[in-house]
Amino acid sequence: MFWLGREEADVELPGRVSGIDYGTVRLGIAISDAARSISSPYENYRRQDDQKDAQRFQRLVSEEEVVQFVVGLPVHTSGQESQKSREAREFGSWLTNATGVPVDFVDERFTTQQAEQALLGAGLTNQKRKARRDMLAAQILLQTYLDHGAASSESLGALDDTRGESGGHA
């Protein structure tokens, strides 16, 4: 897994980290414990409009003391960023603007497949798997992020050169 850049400077504040499995219709949300060692599925959020979405994430920040977001960045298996990657980066910028909370990006390749395999292994029906898949994918990407200590380490730039040599943000 690769860390793909933050929207804001590193700040180690006490509080929780929330992982987001990005989607255009639905967002899987996971949250860490206060010690930032364990992630748990939180909810699947069905996107509405910018105002209602902003209110939802502002409430999440307030109620759960979130000080960092980690957004999954869908990249091709080759490691190159995709159109969905650019959309996820735009969402991350929007999320920072809406909440004031910094966003880090994580390569999310295969998290949805890992979540699906875990749910299949649990013997859940297709309907029950669908209801849990996105937030479980968010939990997997957040747990990997936490396990690798990324909440306190420097992030990497883009996997490819779609954003230029400097590694600046879209």
PDB file of C-alpha atoms in Angstrom:
ATOM      1  CA  MET A   1       0.000   0.000   0.000  1.00  0.00           C
ATOM      2  CA  PHE A   2       1.285   3.469  -0.841  1.00  0.00           C
ATOM      3  CA  TRP A   3       0.565   6.789   0.822  1.00  0.00           C
ATOM      4  CA  LEU A   4      -0.250   9.296  -1.828  1.00  0.00           C
ATOM      5  CA  GLY A   5      -0.120  12.755  -0.342  1.00  0.00           C
ATOM      6  CA  ARG A   6      -1.940  14.999   2.050  1.00  0.00           C
ATOM      7  CA  GLU A   7      -4.047  18.049   1.462  1.00  0.00           C
ATOM      8  CA  GLU A   8      -2.631  19.753   4.561  1.00  0.00           C
ATOM      9  CA  ALA A   9       0.635  19.656   6.504  1.00  0.00           C
ATOM     10  CA  ASP A  10       1.266  16.877   9.007  1.00  0.00           C
ATOM     11  CA  VAL A  11      -0.139  17.698  12.404  1.00  0.00           C
ATOM     12  CA  GLU A  12      -0.155  15.100  15.156  1.00  0.00           C
ATOM     13  CA  LEU A  13      -3.237  16.094  17.148  1.00  0.00           C
ATOM     14  CA  PRO A  14      -4.950  13.852  19.673  1.00  0.00           C
ATOM     15  CA  GLY A  15      -8.061  12.353  18.176  1.00  0.00           C
ATOM     16  CA  ARG A  16      -9.352   9.742  15.784  1.00  0.00           C
ATOM     17  CA  VAL A  17      -8.693   9.018  12.149  1.00  0.00           C
ATOM     18  CA  SER A  18     -11.545   8.284   9.751  1.00  0.00           C
ATOM     19  CA  GLY A  19     -11.056   6.191   6.627  1.00  0.00           C
ATOM     20  CA  ILE A  20     -13.198   6.831   3.556  1.00  0.00           C
ATOM     21  CA  ASP A  21     -13.765   4.320   0.761  1.00  0.00           C
ATOM     22  CA  TYR A  22     -14.572   6.807  -1.993  1.00  0.00           C
ATOM     23  CA  GLY A  23     -17.516   6.311  -4.318  1.00  0.00           C
ATOM     24  CA  THR A  24     -19.609   8.663  -6.417  1.00  0.00           C
ATOM     25  CA  VAL A  25     -22.877   7.388  -4.891  1.00  0.00           C
ATOM     26  CA  ARG A  26     -21.870   5.788  -1.596  1.00  0.00           C
ATOM     27  CA  LEU A  27     -18.976   6.311   0.807  1.00  0.00           C
ATOM     28  CA  GLY A  28     -17.762   3.629   3.158  1.00  0.00           C
ATOM     29  CA  ILE A  29     -16.650   5.134   6.457  1.00  0.00           C
ATOM     30  CA  ALA A  30     -14.413   3.587   9.112  1.00  0.00           C
ATOM     31  CA  ILE A  31     -13.038   5.124  12.279  1.00  0.00           C
ATOM     32  CA  SER A  32     -10.061   4.453  14.515  1.00  0.00           C
ATOM     33  CA  ASP A  33      -9.933   4.302  18.263  1.00  0.00           C
ATOM     34  CA  ALA A  34      -8.393   7.299  20.068  1.00  0.00           C
ATOM     35  CA  ALA A  35      -5.020   5.512  20.256  1.00  0.00           C
ATOM     36  CA  ARG A  36      -5.061   5.089  16.459  1.00  0.00           C
ATOM     37  CA  SER A  37      -4.355   1.381  16.643  1.00  0.00           C
ATOM     38  CA  ILE A  38      -7.678  -0.260  15.726  1.00  0.00           C
ATOM     39  CA  SER A  39     -10.094   0.618  12.951  1.00  0.00           C
ATOM     40  CA  SER A  40     -13.748  -0.324  12.914  1.00  0.00           C
ATOM     41  CA  PRO A  41     -16.431  -0.085  10.247  1.00  0.00           C
ATOM     42  CA  TYR A  42     -18.586   2.945  10.972  1.00  0.00           C
ATOM     43  CA  GLU A  43     -21.237   3.360   8.272  1.00  0.00           C
ATOM     44  CA  ASN A  44     -22.051   3.503   4.605  1.00  0.00           C
ATOM     45  CA  TYR A  45     -23.098   6.995   3.691  1.00  0.00           C
ATOM     46  CA  ARG A  46     -25.255   7.617   0.638  1.00  0.00           C
ATOM     47  CA  ARG A  47     -24.198  10.920  -0.872  1.00  0.00           C
ATOM     48  CA  GLN A  48     -26.861  13.600  -1.241  1.00  0.00           C
ATOM     49  CA  ASP A  49     -25.689  17.109  -2.078  1.00  0.00           C
ATOM     50  CA  ASP A  50     -22.701  19.199  -1.012  1.00  0.00           C
ATOM     51  CA  GLN A  51     -24.558  20.935   1.814  1.00  0.00           C
ATOM     52  CA  LYS A  52     -26.003  17.766   3.387  1.00  0.00           C
ATOM     53  CA  ASP A  53     -22.750  15.869   2.844  1.00  0.00           C
ATOM     54  CA  ALA A  54     -20.791  18.680   4.532  1.00  0.00           C
ATOM     55  CA  GLN A  55     -23.189  18.637   7.493  1.00  0.00           C
ATOM     56  CA  ARG A  56     -22.765  14.865   7.837  1.00  0.00           C
ATOM     57  CA  PHE A  57     -18.980  15.060   7.872  1.00  0.00           C
ATOM     58  CA  GLN A  58     -18.957  18.066  10.199  1.00  0.00           C
ATOM     59  CA  ARG A  59     -21.088  16.027  12.631  1.00  0.00           C
ATOM     60  CA  LEU A  60     -18.715  13.066  12.269  1.00  0.00           C
ATOM     61  CA  VAL A  61     -15.734  15.298  13.088  1.00  0.00           C
ATOM     62  CA  SER A  62     -17.511  16.776  16.096  1.00  0.00           C
ATOM     63  CA  GLU A  63     -19.120  13.624  17.517  1.00  0.00           C
ATOM     64  CA  GLU A  64     -16.149  11.290  16.996  1.00  0.00           C
ATOM     65  CA  GLU A  65     -13.302  13.803  17.499  1.00  0.00           C
ATOM     66  CA  VAL A  66     -11.863  13.148  14.043  1.00  0.00           C
ATOM     67  CA  VAL A  67      -8.591  15.001  13.389  1.00  0.00           C
ATOM     68  CA  GLN A  68      -7.506  13.209  10.199  1.00  0.00           C
ATOM     69  CA  PHE A  69      -9.231  11.690   7.186  1.00  0.00           C
ATOM     70  CA  VAL A  70      -7.730   8.990   5.003  1.00  0.00           C
ATOM     71  CA  VAL A  71      -9.364   8.725   1.576  1.00  0.00           C
ATOM     72  CA  GLY A  72      -8.841   5.652  -0.558  1.00  0.00           C
ATOM     73  CA  LEU A  73      -7.414   6.518  -3.942  1.00  0.00           C
ATOM     74  CA  PRO A  74      -8.489   4.139  -6.706  1.00  0.00           C
ATOM     75  CA  VAL A  75      -5.476   3.537  -8.931  1.00  0.00           C
ATOM     76  CA  HIS A  76      -4.920   1.126 -11.792  1.00  0.00           C
ATOM     77  CA  THR A  77      -3.149  -2.157 -11.035  1.00  0.00           C
ATOM     78  CA  SER A  78      -0.119  -0.646 -12.806  1.00  0.00           C
ATOM     79  CA  GLY A  79      -0.010   2.051 -10.119  1.00  0.00           C
ATOM     80  CA  GLN A  80      -1.087   4.870 -12.425  1.00  0.00           C
ATOM     81  CA  GLU A  81      -3.781   7.182 -11.254  1.00  0.00           C
ATOM     82  CA  SER A  82      -7.158   7.092 -12.965  1.00  0.00           C
ATOM     83  CA  GLN A  83     -10.099   9.407 -13.521  1.00  0.00           C
ATOM     84  CA  LYS A  84     -11.584   7.995 -10.295  1.00  0.00           C
ATOM     85  CA  SER A  85      -8.303   8.890  -8.552  1.00  0.00           C
ATOM     86  CA  ARG A  86      -8.720  12.493  -9.654  1.00  0.00           C
ATOM     87  CA  GLU A  87     -12.339  12.449  -8.439  1.00  0.00           C
ATOM     88  CA  ALA A  88     -11.202  11.067  -5.064  1.00  0.00           C
ATOM     89  CA  ARG A  89      -8.574  13.824  -4.804  1.00  0.00           C
ATOM     90  CA  GLU A  90     -11.248  16.437  -5.583  1.00  0.00           C
ATOM     91  CA  PHE A  91     -13.452  14.861  -2.910  1.00  0.00           C
ATOM     92  CA  GLY A  92     -10.539  15.029  -0.442  1.00  0.00           C
ATOM     93  CA  SER A  93     -10.047  18.736  -1.153  1.00  0.00           C
ATOM     94  CA  TRP A  94     -13.776  19.301  -0.723  1.00  0.00           C
ATOM     95  CA  LEU A  95     -13.733  17.324   2.555  1.00  0.00           C
ATOM     96  CA  THR A  96     -10.886  19.435   3.960  1.00  0.00           C
ATOM     97  CA  ASN A  97     -12.687  22.629   2.955  1.00  0.00           C
ATOM     98  CA  ALA A  98     -15.981  21.408   4.447  1.00  0.00           C
ATOM     99  CA  THR A  99     -14.540  20.219   7.769  1.00  0.00           C
ATOM    100  CA  GLY A 100     -11.170  21.900   8.281  1.00  0.00           C
ATOM    101  CA  VAL A 101      -9.662  18.441   8.810  1.00  0.00           C
ATOM    102  CA  PRO A 102      -6.601  17.364   6.780  1.00  0.00           C
ATOM    103  CA  VAL A 103      -6.882  14.503   4.294  1.00  0.00           C
ATOM    104  CA  ASP A 104      -4.297  11.879   3.447  1.00  0.00           C
ATOM    105  CA  PHE A 105      -4.666   9.617   0.408  1.00  0.00           C
ATOM    106  CA  VAL A 106      -3.978   5.897   0.384  1.00  0.00           C
ATOM    107  CA  ASP A 107      -3.699   3.504  -2.538  1.00  0.00           C
ATOM    108  CA  GLU A 108      -6.813   1.397  -2.094  1.00  0.00           C
ATOM    109  CA  ARG A 109      -6.124  -1.239  -4.735  1.00  0.00           C
ATOM    110  CA  PHE A 110      -7.794  -4.499  -3.809  1.00  0.00           C
ATOM    111  CA  THR A 111      -9.495  -3.313  -0.585  1.00  0.00           C
ATOM    112  CA  THR A 112     -12.965  -3.855  -2.060  1.00  0.00           C
ATOM    113  CA  GLN A 113     -11.959  -7.335  -3.225  1.00  0.00           C
ATOM    114  CA  GLN A 114     -10.516  -8.106   0.228  1.00  0.00           C
ATOM    115  CA  ALA A 115     -13.748  -6.924   1.825  1.00  0.00           C
ATOM    116  CA  GLU A 116     -15.837  -9.016  -0.586  1.00  0.00           C
ATOM    117  CA  GLN A 117     -13.751 -12.135   0.127  1.00  0.00           C
ATOM    118  CA  ALA A 118     -14.123 -11.636   3.875  1.00  0.00           C
ATOM    119  CA  LEU A 119     -17.882 -11.217   3.522  1.00  0.00           C
ATOM    120  CA  LEU A 120     -18.150 -14.276   1.255  1.00  0.00           C
ATOM    121  CA  GLY A 121     -16.190 -16.220   3.852  1.00  0.00           C
ATOM    122  CA  ALA A 122     -18.727 -15.174   6.451  1.00  0.00           C
ATOM    123  CA  GLY A 123     -21.476 -16.725   4.313  1.00  0.00           C
ATOM    124  CA  LEU A 124     -23.485 -13.549   3.903  1.00  0.00           C
ATOM    125  CA  THR A 125     -26.096 -13.157   1.201  1.00  0.00           C
ATOM    126  CA  ASN A 126     -25.416 -10.804  -1.708  1.00  0.00           C
ATOM    127  CA  GLN A 127     -27.720  -8.178  -0.182  1.00  0.00           C
ATOM    128  CA  LYS A 128     -25.971  -8.337   3.207  1.00  0.00           C
ATOM    129  CA  ARG A 129     -22.536  -8.247   1.555  1.00  0.00           C
ATOM    130  CA  LYS A 130     -23.494  -5.158  -0.452  1.00  0.00           C
ATOM    131  CA  ALA A 131     -24.731  -3.451   2.723  1.00  0.00           C
ATOM    132  CA  ARG A 132     -21.356  -3.961   4.449  1.00  0.00           C
ATOM    133  CA  ARG A 133     -18.773  -3.966   1.620  1.00  0.00           C
ATOM    134  CA  ASP A 134     -17.887  -0.255   1.436  1.00  0.00           C
ATOM    135  CA  MET A 135     -17.470   0.316   5.164  1.00  0.00           C
ATOM    136  CA  LEU A 136     -15.424  -2.905   5.452  1.00  0.00           C
ATOM    137  CA  ALA A 137     -13.207  -1.705   2.573  1.00  0.00           C
ATOM    138  CA  ALA A 138     -12.803   1.595   4.486  1.00  0.00           C
ATOM    139  CA  GLN A 139     -11.855  -0.369   7.606  1.00  0.00           C
ATOM    140  CA  ILE A 140      -9.239  -2.370   5.681  1.00  0.00           C
ATOM    141  CA  LEU A 141      -7.611   0.721   4.145  1.00  0.00           C
ATOM    142  CA  LEU A 142      -7.663   2.569   7.464  1.00  0.00           C
ATOM    143  CA  GLN A 143      -6.236  -0.386   9.398  1.00  0.00           C
ATOM    144  CA  THR A 144      -3.405  -0.746   6.900  1.00  0.00           C
ATOM    145  CA  TYR A 145      -2.728   2.982   7.214  1.00  0.00           C
ATOM    146  CA  LEU A 146      -2.655   2.732  11.007  1.00  0.00           C
ATOM    147  CA  ASP A 147      -0.498  -0.406  11.005  1.00  0.00           C
ATOM    148  CA  HIS A 148       2.143   1.313   8.909  1.00  0.00           C
ATOM    149  CA  GLY A 149       2.279   4.372  11.150  1.00  0.00           C
ATOM    150  CA  ALA A 150       1.279   6.752   8.382  1.00  0.00           C
ATOM    151  CA  ALA A 151      -0.613   9.006  10.765  1.00  0.00           C
ATOM    152  CA  SER A 152       2.760  10.267  11.979  1.00  0.00           C
ATOM    153  CA  SER A 153       4.999   9.739   8.952  1.00  0.00           C
ATOM    154  CA  GLU A 154       5.601  11.711   5.789  1.00  0.00           C
ATOM    155  CA  SER A 155       3.375  10.953   2.814  1.00  0.00           C
ATOM    156  CA  LEU A 156       4.511  10.163  -0.685  1.00  0.00           C
ATOM    157  CA  GLY A 157       3.485  12.007  -3.812  1.00  0.00           C
ATOM    158  CA  ALA A 158       1.553  10.540  -6.720  1.00  0.00           C
ATOM    159  CA  LEU A 159       2.343   7.072  -8.025  1.00  0.00           C
ATOM    160  CA  ASP A 160       2.710   8.432 -11.535  1.00  0.00           C
ATOM    161  CA  ASP A 161       3.518  11.813 -12.989  1.00  0.00           C
ATOM    162  CA  THR A 162      -0.072  12.918 -13.711  1.00  0.00           C
ATOM    163  CA  ARG A 163       0.325  15.854 -11.342  1.00  0.00           C
ATOM    164  CA  GLY A 164       3.755  16.969 -12.492  1.00  0.00           C
ATOM    165  CA  GLU A 165       7.274  16.684 -11.135  1.00  0.00           C
ATOM    166  CA  SER A 166       6.638  18.543  -7.890  1.00  0.00           C
ATOM    167  CA  GLY A 167       4.035  16.097  -6.570  1.00  0.00           C
ATOM    168  CA  GLY A 168       1.661  18.957  -5.844  1.00  0.00           C
ATOM    169  CA  HIS A 169      -1.996  18.371  -5.161  1.00  0.00           C
ATOM    170  CA  ALA A 170      -4.787  18.502  -7.696  1.00  0.00           C
TER     171      ALA A 170
END
